């Protein structure tokens, strides 16, 4: 069975936590896109792990994890992360595999990424990890894949400096190389999780272009870049926060306009610890945008939603969520492609009462207070998508499953 997990907003929805939780029932986890721009946090019995390239199933001793064909891999960052895992007692050897179709991020790409940002009148606010450059090289057919590392003809195209770099790492990368499609065919009866990075609104096609990342973070990106055909996806889960965050630049219709000390924006950033896992940048905060979430559900065929961070609202008397945009003199519930329209979209807000009690110890949906359930049920009605998992804290244990994704 193949279960896909993607971010349904602008990233950092809690994908790492949810993949880690669901991986207990899987045998294989394939990360299908992105690179070291991602930061997936897992908290296991109070111990925190920040993963950037290694798929989130790695903390279990028996899971096999694969860096998929859609990924762009910085070898230095990968082996630094594997060393970090080893220092925390995680034995990864024999369990971390890399698709031979994945691309390599060369050291100069980071510099090129920063230079491209400096040239832009409106910078994207990239993570500076060379991700856009790696995908551009791939699209222009000048990239280097893991499969090319022992092919002298492919390496002949490289400059001496680039060739020296890949030759330095080839010895460590090649033993991890697999043919992903063949591997997944061989393990066709295994339960497999496909872990997305970034989110639907950062996807190169469905996101808020050009303020997006450069990979396929949409559900469709789990198919070819994940090593299976689209017909073999059994379930698609979309992870979203009770509110919205965004790191970097670009339109964000529900962003709080007031970010001064004592504001709701700062309250949420502090309670939700909304600082980037990769860059440490403070995340921009705003109310839940149901227009954007419904769009993400539609273009990704999301079967079930996973709600995270609802505990961050525990202390609020009331809060709001966006149910439509006012763009000029037009009201719409459709998510526009035009950046200009999105930038001037004013959210039409619906008010909800808070529950004023801690959700962090709730173990079942029935234990949630009525007002929290009312919020969840409104989201389900608006998006026409059931919420099957509710996360009430960062720890693995703080997860309420209403319906297992592994049931066909
Ligand atoms: P990802 O990129 O989607 O994996 O998300 P990140 O790890 O970048 O950011 C999510 C942050 O929220 C991490 O620090 C998680 O430990 C934390 N987190 C995940 N789920 C919850 C939740 O339900 N409540 C709270 N308060 N924190 C959560
Ligand atoms: P995870 O997987 C949040 C954002 C950057 C920037 C834009 C382009 O942890 O959810 P890039 O370096 O990819 O060229 O930057 O995309 N971005 C993310 N924001 N979470 C992420 O990943 C992100 N990966 C990239 O902040 O706005
Ligand atoms: Mg993240």
Coordinates of N, CA and C and ligand atoms in Angstrom, one line a residue, residues 11-13 15 38-41 277 283, ligand 3:
X11 N 4.6 25.0 3.7 CA 5.7 24.2 4.4 C 5.6 24.3 5.9
X12 N 6.4 23.5 6.6 CA 6.5 23.5 8.0 C 5.2 23.2 8.7
X13 N 4.3 22.4 8.1 CA 3.0 22.1 8.7 C 3.1 21.0 9.8
X15 N 5.0 17.9 8.8 CA 5.1 16.7 8.0 C 6.0 15.6 8.6
X38 N 14.6 21.8 3.2 CA 13.6 21.3 4.1 C 14.1 21.2 5.5
X39 N 13.3 21.3 6.5 CA 13.6 21.0 7.9 C 12.5 20.3 8.5
X40 N 12.6 19.0 8.8 CA 11.5 18.2 9.3 C 11.9 17.8 10.8
X41 N 11.1 18.3 11.7 CA 11.4 18.0 13.1 C 10.6 16.9 13.7
X277 N 13.3 25.7 10.9 CA 14.2 24.6 11.3 C 15.5 24.6 10.5
X283 N 9.1 32.8 11.4 CA 8.1 32.6 10.3 C 7.0 33.6 10.4
Ligands
LIG3 MG1 10.1 22.5 8.0

